[in-house]
Amino acid sequence: MKNKKDHFSSIPGIFGVLWRNYEKNPDKLVICVGNEQITYKELVEKGDQIATALYEMGIRKGDRVGILIPNSINWYLFLYGIVRLGAVVVPFDPQIGEHEIKYLFDKIGVRIILVAPKFRGLDHSGIITNLRSELLDLQKIIIDGDCEEDGFHIAFNSLLFCNDTSILNKFHFSMDRENSNIFFCTTGSTGNPKIVDVPCRIIDDNIVRNAVRWGFKNNDRFLLSMPLYHCAGFGWGLSCLSIGGSICYEKIFSPSAFLEQIQQEKVTKILITPTIAKILLTHPKFAVYNLTSLNEVIFTGESLSDELAYKFVDGLNLRVVNALGMTETFVYLDWDSIRDKGVSANNLSQIPMINIKIINKKVQSVSQMKQVSFI
């Protein structure tokens, strides 16, 4: 039988990535959000306290535990506590309303949810409390901070009082590659929200396996403009972590704060959309910021024009990766200014481990492709 360290290192998916990094370099920075940051040692120690509290609340492998707060260190601490038990992480857009909460919580079977006290005028604790009789699986609401505890409402800070985490040593869990690791939910702008079950296999075969392909290195500081609840915001960050790098986010995106963080944190790579790129390039003080630490820009989310791509390639002498993906698979097509030099940024190649086919209206395969362009 494997010892604890070997067993944890071999666990697929999110937990395995974080644990292996903790073993290699516990004092390494995992994530910074604004001015807050945390090391792997702190992540594991505090995450184990959270996992202990969740365990005592009855959470086990396969249970669905939600995160409904904006970008923060607590977001990642809570995520670690969830995956430490083999439970499924369910991040939500912190701007969702009552309709989406009722629909998603019911379909997913959320047992515990972490919410912000208030966010942009939304009182999610109040909304969820009012829906309590309809949300049959929900057992507790955890408030990000302090609150008046009544058995149903629990303060996040009280989770960190679980100093005796020895109970976790008796709890043994294993994960299969096909086990659910994280659910992503769309906002439902075109109808009811979509729920995507991402297994450990997608995490390991795409997000982790292709980290080198996308240029990540263990000394990277990667700043992401997309939020943690979003598949791209979380997935790209985990890809960088899997190679040993560190990740940075803003609490809420601001062009000035984004450029400032590149300068202060000596960020080496950024994840942006073409729209955000235009906002940054036209910032009145863009030329004032020291961005010399940057070596790569990753674009996703929208069609990228050659003109904009080469403003970064030729104008700023940066490597550019243009990635196309969807929640179900993460990235499945990409373009790299180094690998695909002289080729349009819209000529995208399929990445390893992803099989792409052209099908007809009868869902019959008519051909396979190695390269596609946006239509």
CSV table of C-alpha atoms in Angstrom, one decimal:
chain,number,residue,atom,x,y,z
A,1,MET,CA,0.0,0.0,0.0
A,2,LYS,CA,1.3,3.5,-0.9
A,3,ASN,CA,2.2,5.9,1.9
A,4,LYS,CA,0.2,9.1,2.2
A,5,LYS,CA,2.6,11.2,0.2
A,6,ASP,CA,2.9,8.8,-2.7
A,7,HIS,CA,-0.9,8.3,-2.7
A,8,PHE,CA,-1.6,12.0,-2.7
A,9,SER,CA,0.9,12.7,-5.5
A,10,SER,CA,-0.8,10.1,-7.7
A,11,ILE,CA,-4.3,11.5,-7.3
A,12,PRO,CA,-5.5,12.9,-10.6
A,13,GLY,CA,-7.0,16.3,-11.2
A,14,ILE,CA,-6.9,19.5,-9.2
A,15,PHE,CA,-5.8,18.0,-5.9
A,16,GLY,CA,-2.8,16.2,-7.4
A,17,VAL,CA,-1.5,19.4,-9.0
A,18,LEU,CA,-1.6,21.4,-5.8
A,19,TRP,CA,-0.2,18.6,-3.6
A,20,ARG,CA,2.7,17.8,-5.9
A,21,ASN,CA,3.7,21.5,-5.8
A,22,TYR,CA,3.4,21.6,-2.1
A,23,GLU,CA,5.7,18.7,-1.8
A,24,LYS,CA,8.3,20.2,-4.1
A,25,ASN,CA,8.3,23.8,-2.8
A,26,PRO,CA,6.0,24.5,0.2
A,27,ASP,CA,7.2,28.1,0.4
A,28,LYS,CA,6.4,28.9,-3.2
A,29,LEU,CA,3.7,31.5,-4.0
A,30,VAL,CA,0.5,29.8,-5.2
A,31,ILE,CA,-1.8,32.8,-5.9
A,32,CYS,CA,-2.0,36.5,-5.3
A,33,VAL,CA,-5.3,38.4,-5.5
A,34,GLY,CA,-4.7,42.1,-5.4
A,35,ASN,CA,-2.4,42.7,-2.5
A,36,GLU,CA,-3.2,39.3,-0.8
A,37,GLN,CA,-1.1,36.2,-1.4
A,38,ILE,CA,-0.6,32.7,-0.1
A,39,THR,CA,2.1,30.0,-0.3
A,40,TYR,CA,1.5,26.3,-0.7
A,41,LYS,CA,2.3,25.7,3.0
A,42,GLU,CA,-0.4,28.1,4.0
A,43,LEU,CA,-2.8,26.7,1.4
A,44,VAL,CA,-2.4,23.1,2.7
A,45,GLU,CA,-2.5,24.1,6.4
A,46,LYS,CA,-5.5,26.3,6.1
A,47,GLY,CA,-7.1,24.1,3.5
A,48,ASP,CA,-6.8,21.1,5.8
A,49,GLN,CA,-8.6,23.1,8.5
A,50,ILE,CA,-11.4,23.8,6.0
A,51,ALA,CA,-11.5,20.2,4.9
A,52,THR,CA,-11.8,19.1,8.5
A,53,ALA,CA,-14.7,21.4,9.1
A,54,LEU,CA,-16.4,20.2,5.8
A,55,TYR,CA,-15.8,16.6,6.8
A,56,GLU,CA,-17.5,17.2,10.2
A,57,MET,CA,-20.4,18.7,8.3
A,58,GLY,CA,-20.7,15.4,6.4
A,59,ILE,CA,-19.0,16.2,3.1
A,60,ARG,CA,-17.4,13.2,1.4
A,61,LYS,CA,-16.1,12.2,-2.0
A,62,GLY,CA,-18.5,13.2,-4.8
A,63,ASP,CA,-20.6,15.7,-2.8
A,64,ARG,CA,-21.1,19.0,-4.6
A,65,VAL,CA,-19.8,22.1,-2.7
A,66,GLY,CA,-20.3,25.6,-4.2
A,67,ILE,CA,-18.2,28.7,-4.3
A,68,LEU,CA,-20.2,32.0,-4.8
A,69,ILE,CA,-17.7,34.7,-4.1
A,70,PRO,CA,-15.5,37.0,-6.2
A,71,ASN,CA,-11.8,36.4,-6.7
A,72,SER,CA,-10.1,36.1,-3.4
A,73,ILE,CA,-7.5,34.0,-1.4
A,74,ASN,CA,-10.4,32.4,0.4
A,75,TRP,CA,-11.8,31.2,-3.0
A,76,TYR,CA,-8.7,29.1,-3.4
A,77,LEU,CA,-8.5,28.0,0.2
A,78,PHE,CA,-12.0,26.7,0.0
A,79,LEU,CA,-11.3,25.0,-3.3
A,80,TYR,CA,-8.4,23.1,-1.7
A,81,GLY,CA,-10.6,22.1,1.3
A,82,ILE,CA,-13.2,20.7,-1.1
A,83,VAL,CA,-10.8,18.7,-3.3
A,84,ARG,CA,-8.9,17.4,-0.2
A,85,LEU,CA,-12.0,15.3,0.5
A,86,GLY,CA,-12.6,14.2,-3.1
A,87,ALA,CA,-15.7,16.4,-3.3
A,88,VAL,CA,-16.7,18.3,-6.4
A,89,VAL,CA,-16.0,22.0,-6.7
A,90,VAL,CA,-18.9,24.1,-8.1
A,91,PRO,CA,-17.9,27.7,-8.8
A,92,PHE,CA,-20.7,30.2,-9.6
A,93,ASP,CA,-20.7,33.6,-11.1
A,94,PRO,CA,-21.0,36.0,-8.1
A,95,GLN,CA,-23.5,38.1,-10.1
A,96,ILE,CA,-26.1,35.3,-10.5
A,97,GLY,CA,-29.7,36.0,-9.4
A,98,GLU,CA,-32.5,34.1,-7.8
A,99,HIS,CA,-33.6,32.3,-10.9
A,100,GLU,CA,-30.2,30.9,-11.7
A,101,ILE,CA,-29.6,29.9,-8.1
A,102,LYS,CA,-32.8,28.0,-7.9
A,103,TYR,CA,-32.2,26.2,-11.2
A,104,LEU,CA,-28.6,25.4,-10.7
A,105,PHE,CA,-28.7,24.4,-7.1
A,106,ASP,CA,-31.6,22.1,-7.7
A,107,LYS,CA,-30.0,20.4,-10.8
A,108,ILE,CA,-26.5,20.1,-9.2
A,109,GLY,CA,-27.5,19.1,-5.7
A,110,VAL,CA,-25.3,21.7,-3.9
A,111,ARG,CA,-24.9,20.6,-0.2
A,112,ILE,CA,-22.8,23.6,1.1
A,113,ILE,CA,-22.2,27.0,-0.5
A,114,LEU,CA,-19.7,29.7,0.3
A,115,VAL,CA,-21.2,33.2,-0.3
A,116,ALA,CA,-20.0,36.8,0.0
A,117,PRO,CA,-21.8,38.9,2.6
A,118,LYS,CA,-22.9,41.1,-0.3
A,119,PHE,CA,-21.6,41.7,-3.8
A,120,ARG,CA,-22.6,44.5,-6.1
A,121,GLY,CA,-25.9,44.9,-4.2
A,122,LEU,CA,-26.7,41.2,-4.2
A,123,ASP,CA,-27.4,39.5,-0.9
A,124,HIS,CA,-26.9,35.9,-1.8
A,125,SER,CA,-27.2,34.7,1.7
A,126,GLY,CA,-30.6,36.3,2.0
A,127,ILE,CA,-31.7,34.9,-1.4
A,128,ILE,CA,-30.6,31.4,-0.7
A,129,THR,CA,-32.1,31.5,2.8
A,130,ASN,CA,-35.4,32.5,1.4
A,131,LEU,CA,-35.2,29.5,-1.1
A,132,ARG,CA,-34.2,27.1,1.6
A,133,SER,CA,-37.4,25.1,1.6
A,134,GLU,CA,-37.0,24.5,-2.2
A,135,LEU,CA,-33.3,23.6,-2.1
A,136,LEU,CA,-33.6,20.2,-0.6
A,137,ASP,CA,-29.9,19.2,-0.8
A,138,LEU,CA,-28.6,22.4,0.8
A,139,GLN,CA,-27.4,21.9,4.3
A,140,LYS,CA,-25.4,25.1,5.2
A,141,ILE,CA,-24.4,28.5,4.0
A,142,ILE,CA,-20.9,29.6,4.8
A,143,ILE,CA,-20.5,33.4,4.9
A,144,ASP,CA,-17.1,34.7,3.7
A,145,GLY,CA,-16.1,36.5,6.9
A,146,ASP,CA,-18.0,36.7,10.2
A,147,CYS,CA,-21.7,36.3,10.8
A,148,GLU,CA,-24.2,35.4,13.5
A,149,GLU,CA,-24.1,31.6,13.4
A,150,ASP,CA,-27.3,29.7,13.8
A,151,GLY,CA,-26.5,26.2,12.6
A,152,PHE,CA,-27.5,27.0,9.0
A,153,HIS,CA,-25.3,30.1,8.6
A,154,ILE,CA,-21.6,29.5,9.4
A,155,ALA,CA,-18.8,32.1,9.4
A,156,PHE,CA,-15.9,31.2,7.1
A,157,ASN,CA,-13.5,32.3,9.7
A,158,SER,CA,-14.8,29.7,12.1
A,159,LEU,CA,-13.7,27.0,9.7
A,160,LEU,CA,-10.1,28.1,10.4
A,161,PHE,CA,-10.5,27.3,14.1
A,162,CYS,CA,-10.3,23.5,13.3
A,163,ASN,CA,-6.7,23.2,14.6
A,164,ASP,CA,-7.0,19.4,15.1
A,165,THR,CA,-6.9,18.1,11.5
A,166,SER,CA,-5.9,14.5,12.5
A,167,ILE,CA,-9.4,13.3,11.5
A,168,LEU,CA,-8.2,13.7,7.9
A,169,ASN,CA,-5.5,11.1,8.5
A,170,LYS,CA,-8.2,8.5,9.0
A,171,PHE,CA,-10.1,9.6,5.9
A,172,HIS,CA,-8.8,7.8,2.8
A,173,PHE,CA,-10.1,8.7,-0.6
A,174,SER,CA,-9.0,7.9,-4.1
A,175,MET,CA,-9.9,9.5,-7.4
A,176,ASP,CA,-10.5,7.9,-10.8
A,177,ARG,CA,-9.7,9.8,-14.0
A,178,GLU,CA,-13.4,9.8,-14.8
A,179,ASN,CA,-14.5,11.1,-11.4
A,180,SER,CA,-16.1,14.6,-11.4
A,181,ASN,CA,-13.6,17.2,-10.3
A,182,ILE,CA,-15.3,20.5,-11.0
A,183,PHE,CA,-18.5,21.7,-12.5
A,184,PHE,CA,-18.7,24.9,-14.5
A,185,CYS,CA,-22.0,26.8,-15.0
A,186,THR,CA,-22.9,29.2,-17.8
A,187,THR,CA,-25.0,32.2,-17.0
A,188,GLY,CA,-27.9,31.1,-19.1
A,189,SER,CA,-27.9,34.2,-21.4
A,190,THR,CA,-29.4,32.0,-24.2
A,191,GLY,CA,-31.8,30.1,-22.0
A,192,ASN,CA,-31.4,28.0,-18.9
A,193,PRO,CA,-27.8,27.9,-17.6
A,194,LYS,CA,-25.6,25.0,-18.8
A,195,ILE,CA,-23.9,22.7,-16.3
A,196,VAL,CA,-20.6,21.1,-17.4
A,197,ASP,CA,-19.1,18.2,-15.5
A,198,VAL,CA,-15.3,18.3,-15.9
A,199,PRO,CA,-13.7,15.0,-14.8
A,200,CYS,CA,-10.1,14.6,-13.6
A,201,ARG,CA,-9.2,13.3,-17.1
A,202,ILE,CA,-9.8,16.7,-18.8
A,203,ILE,CA,-7.7,18.4,-16.1
A,204,ASP,CA,-4.8,16.1,-16.6
A,205,ASP,CA,-4.9,15.4,-20.3
A,206,ASN,CA,-5.5,19.0,-21.4
A,207,ILE,CA,-4.9,21.6,-18.8
A,208,VAL,CA,-1.8,19.9,-17.3
A,209,ARG,CA,-0.4,18.0,-20.3
A,210,ASN,CA,-0.3,21.1,-22.5
A,211,ALA,CA,1.3,23.5,-20.1
A,212,VAL,CA,4.7,23.2,-21.8
A,213,ARG,CA,3.1,23.6,-25.2
A,214,TRP,CA,1.7,27.0,-24.1
A,215,GLY,CA,5.1,28.1,-22.8
A,216,PHE,CA,4.6,27.9,-19.0
A,217,LYS,CA,7.7,27.6,-16.8
A,218,ASN,CA,8.2,27.2,-13.1
A,219,ASN,CA,9.4,30.8,-12.6
A,220,ASP,CA,6.3,32.3,-14.3
A,221,ARG,CA,4.0,34.8,-12.7
A,222,PHE,CA,0.8,34.6,-14.7
A,223,LEU,CA,-1.8,37.4,-14.4
A,224,LEU,CA,-5.3,36.5,-15.6
A,225,SER,CA,-8.0,39.0,-16.5
A,226,MET,CA,-10.8,36.4,-16.4
A,227,PRO,CA,-12.4,35.5,-13.0
A,228,LEU,CA,-11.8,32.3,-11.1
A,229,TYR,CA,-15.4,31.0,-11.5
A,230,HIS,CA,-14.9,31.0,-15.3
A,231,CYS,CA,-13.6,27.9,-17.0
A,232,ALA,CA,-10.8,29.9,-18.7
A,233,GLY,CA,-10.0,32.0,-15.7
A,234,PHE,CA,-9.6,28.8,-13.5
A,235,GLY,CA,-8.2,26.4,-16.1
A,236,TRP,CA,-5.5,28.6,-17.5
A,237,GLY,CA,-4.4,29.4,-14.0
A,238,LEU,CA,-4.2,25.7,-13.1
A,239,SER,CA,-2.2,25.0,-16.2
A,240,CYS,CA,0.5,27.5,-15.1
A,241,LEU,CA,0.4,26.0,-11.5
A,242,SER,CA,0.9,22.5,-12.9
A,243,ILE,CA,4.3,23.4,-14.2
A,244,GLY,CA,5.3,25.2,-10.9
A,245,GLY,CA,4.5,28.8,-11.7
A,246,SER,CA,2.4,31.2,-9.7
A,247,ILE,CA,-0.9,32.9,-10.6
A,248,CYS,CA,-2.3,36.4,-10.0
A,249,TYR,CA,-5.8,37.9,-10.3
A,250,GLU,CA,-7.5,41.2,-9.5
A,251,LYS,CA,-10.5,41.2,-7.2
A,252,ILE,CA,-12.4,43.0,-9.9
A,253,PHE,CA,-10.8,43.8,-13.3
A,254,SER,CA,-9.6,47.3,-13.8
A,255,PRO,CA,-7.2,48.4,-16.6
A,256,SER,CA,-5.0,50.5,-14.3
A,257,ALA,CA,-4.8,47.9,-11.6
A,258,PHE,CA,-4.0,45.2,-14.2
A,259,LEU,CA,-1.1,47.2,-15.6
A,260,GLU,CA,0.1,48.1,-12.2
A,261,GLN,CA,0.1,44.5,-11.1
A,262,ILE,CA,2.2,43.5,-14.1
A,263,GLN,CA,4.8,46.1,-13.0
A,264,GLN,CA,4.7,45.4,-9.3
A,265,GLU,CA,4.6,41.6,-9.4
A,266,LYS,CA,7.0,41.4,-12.4
A,267,VAL,CA,4.4,39.3,-14.2
A,268,THR,CA,5.7,37.2,-17.1
A,269,LYS,CA,2.5,36.1,-18.8
A,270,ILE,CA,-1.0,37.5,-19.1
A,271,LEU,CA,-4.4,36.1,-20.2
A,272,ILE,CA,-6.6,38.6,-21.9
A,273,THR,CA,-9.3,38.8,-24.5
A,274,PRO,CA,-8.9,41.0,-27.7
A,275,THR,CA,-11.3,43.5,-26.2
A,276,ILE,CA,-9.3,43.8,-23.0
A,277,ALA,CA,-6.1,44.1,-25.1
A,278,LYS,CA,-7.5,47.1,-26.9
A,279,ILE,CA,-8.5,48.7,-23.6
A,280,LEU,CA,-5.0,48.2,-22.2
A,281,LEU,CA,-3.2,49.4,-25.4
A,282,THR,CA,-5.3,52.6,-25.4
A,283,HIS,CA,-4.8,53.3,-21.7
A,284,PRO,CA,-3.5,56.9,-21.3
A,285,LYS,CA,-0.6,55.8,-19.2
A,286,PHE,CA,0.2,52.5,-21.0
A,287,ALA,CA,3.7,53.7,-22.1
A,288,VAL,CA,4.5,54.8,-18.5
A,289,TYR,CA,4.2,51.3,-17.0
A,290,ASN,CA,7.3,49.1,-16.9
A,291,LEU,CA,6.1,45.9,-18.6
A,292,THR,CA,9.6,44.5,-19.4
A,293,SER,CA,9.0,41.4,-17.3
A,294,LEU,CA,6.4,40.2,-19.8
A,295,ASN,CA,7.3,37.5,-22.3
A,296,GLU,CA,4.0,36.1,-23.5
A,297,VAL,CA,0.3,37.1,-24.0
A,298,ILE,CA,-2.4,34.4,-24.2
A,299,PHE,CA,-5.6,35.4,-26.0
A,300,THR,CA,-8.9,33.6,-25.6
A,301,GLY,CA,-12.6,34.2,-25.7
A,302,GLU,CA,-12.9,36.1,-29.0
A,303,SER,CA,-11.7,36.2,-32.6
A,304,LEU,CA,-8.2,37.7,-32.7
A,305,SER,CA,-7.2,39.8,-35.7
A,306,ASP,CA,-3.7,39.5,-37.2
A,307,GLU,CA,-3.3,43.3,-36.8
A,308,LEU,CA,-3.9,43.1,-33.0
A,309,ALA,CA,-1.8,39.9,-32.6
A,310,TYR,CA,1.2,41.4,-34.3
A,311,LYS,CA,1.0,44.6,-32.3
A,312,PHE,CA,2.2,42.3,-29.4
A,313,VAL,CA,4.5,40.1,-31.5
A,314,ASP,CA,6.3,42.8,-33.4
A,315,GLY,CA,5.5,45.9,-31.5
A,316,LEU,CA,6.2,44.6,-28.0
A,317,ASN,CA,8.4,41.6,-29.0
A,318,LEU,CA,6.2,39.1,-27.1
A,319,ARG,CA,5.2,35.5,-27.8
A,320,VAL,CA,1.4,35.3,-28.5
A,321,VAL,CA,-0.8,32.3,-28.1
A,322,ASN,CA,-4.3,32.4,-29.5
A,323,ALA,CA,-6.5,29.7,-28.0
A,324,LEU,CA,-10.0,28.6,-28.8
A,325,GLY,CA,-11.9,26.3,-26.4
A,326,MET,CA,-15.2,25.4,-24.8
A,327,THR,CA,-16.1,24.5,-21.2
A,328,GLU,CA,-16.4,20.8,-22.0
A,329,THR,CA,-12.9,20.4,-23.3
A,330,PHE,CA,-11.0,23.5,-22.2
A,331,VAL,CA,-8.7,24.5,-25.2
A,332,TYR,CA,-9.0,22.4,-28.4
A,333,LEU,CA,-7.4,24.7,-31.0
A,334,ASP,CA,-4.5,27.1,-30.7
A,335,TRP,CA,-2.1,29.3,-32.7
A,336,ASP,CA,1.4,30.2,-31.5
A,337,SER,CA,3.4,33.1,-32.9
A,338,ILE,CA,6.7,31.1,-32.5
A,339,ARG,CA,5.5,27.7,-33.7
A,340,ASP,CA,3.3,29.2,-36.4
A,341,LYS,CA,5.5,32.1,-37.5
A,342,GLY,CA,4.2,33.7,-40.7
A,343,VAL,CA,0.8,32.1,-40.5
A,344,SER,CA,-2.4,34.0,-39.7
A,345,ALA,CA,-3.4,34.1,-36.1
A,346,ASN,CA,-6.8,32.7,-37.2
A,347,ASN,CA,-5.2,29.5,-38.6
A,348,LEU,CA,-5.5,27.3,-35.5
A,349,SER,CA,-4.2,23.8,-35.0
A,350,GLN,CA,-5.8,21.1,-32.8
A,351,ILE,CA,-4.0,20.4,-29.6
A,352,PRO,CA,-2.8,16.9,-28.5
A,353,MET,CA,-5.3,14.6,-26.8
A,354,ILE,CA,-8.2,16.4,-28.5
A,355,ASN,CA,-9.9,14.8,-31.6
A,356,ILE,CA,-11.8,17.1,-33.8
A,357,LYS,CA,-14.1,16.0,-36.6
A,358,ILE,CA,-16.3,17.7,-39.2
A,359,ILE,CA,-19.8,16.2,-39.1
A,360,ASN,CA,-22.9,16.6,-41.2
A,361,LYS,CA,-26.5,17.3,-40.1
A,362,LYS,CA,-27.0,13.6,-39.4
A,363,VAL,CA,-24.0,13.8,-37.0
A,364,GLN,CA,-22.0,11.6,-39.3
A,365,SER,CA,-18.2,12.2,-39.6
A,366,VAL,CA,-17.3,13.5,-43.0
A,367,SER,CA,-13.6,14.2,-42.4
A,368,GLN,CA,-11.0,15.0,-39.8
A,369,MET,CA,-9.0,18.2,-39.6
A,370,LYS,CA,-5.6,19.3,-38.6
A,371,GLN,CA,-6.1,23.0,-39.1
A,372,VAL,CA,-9.1,25.2,-39.1
A,373,SER,CA,-9.9,28.9,-39.4
A,374,PHE,CA,-12.6,31.0,-37.8
A,375,ILE,CA,-15.7,31.2,-40.0
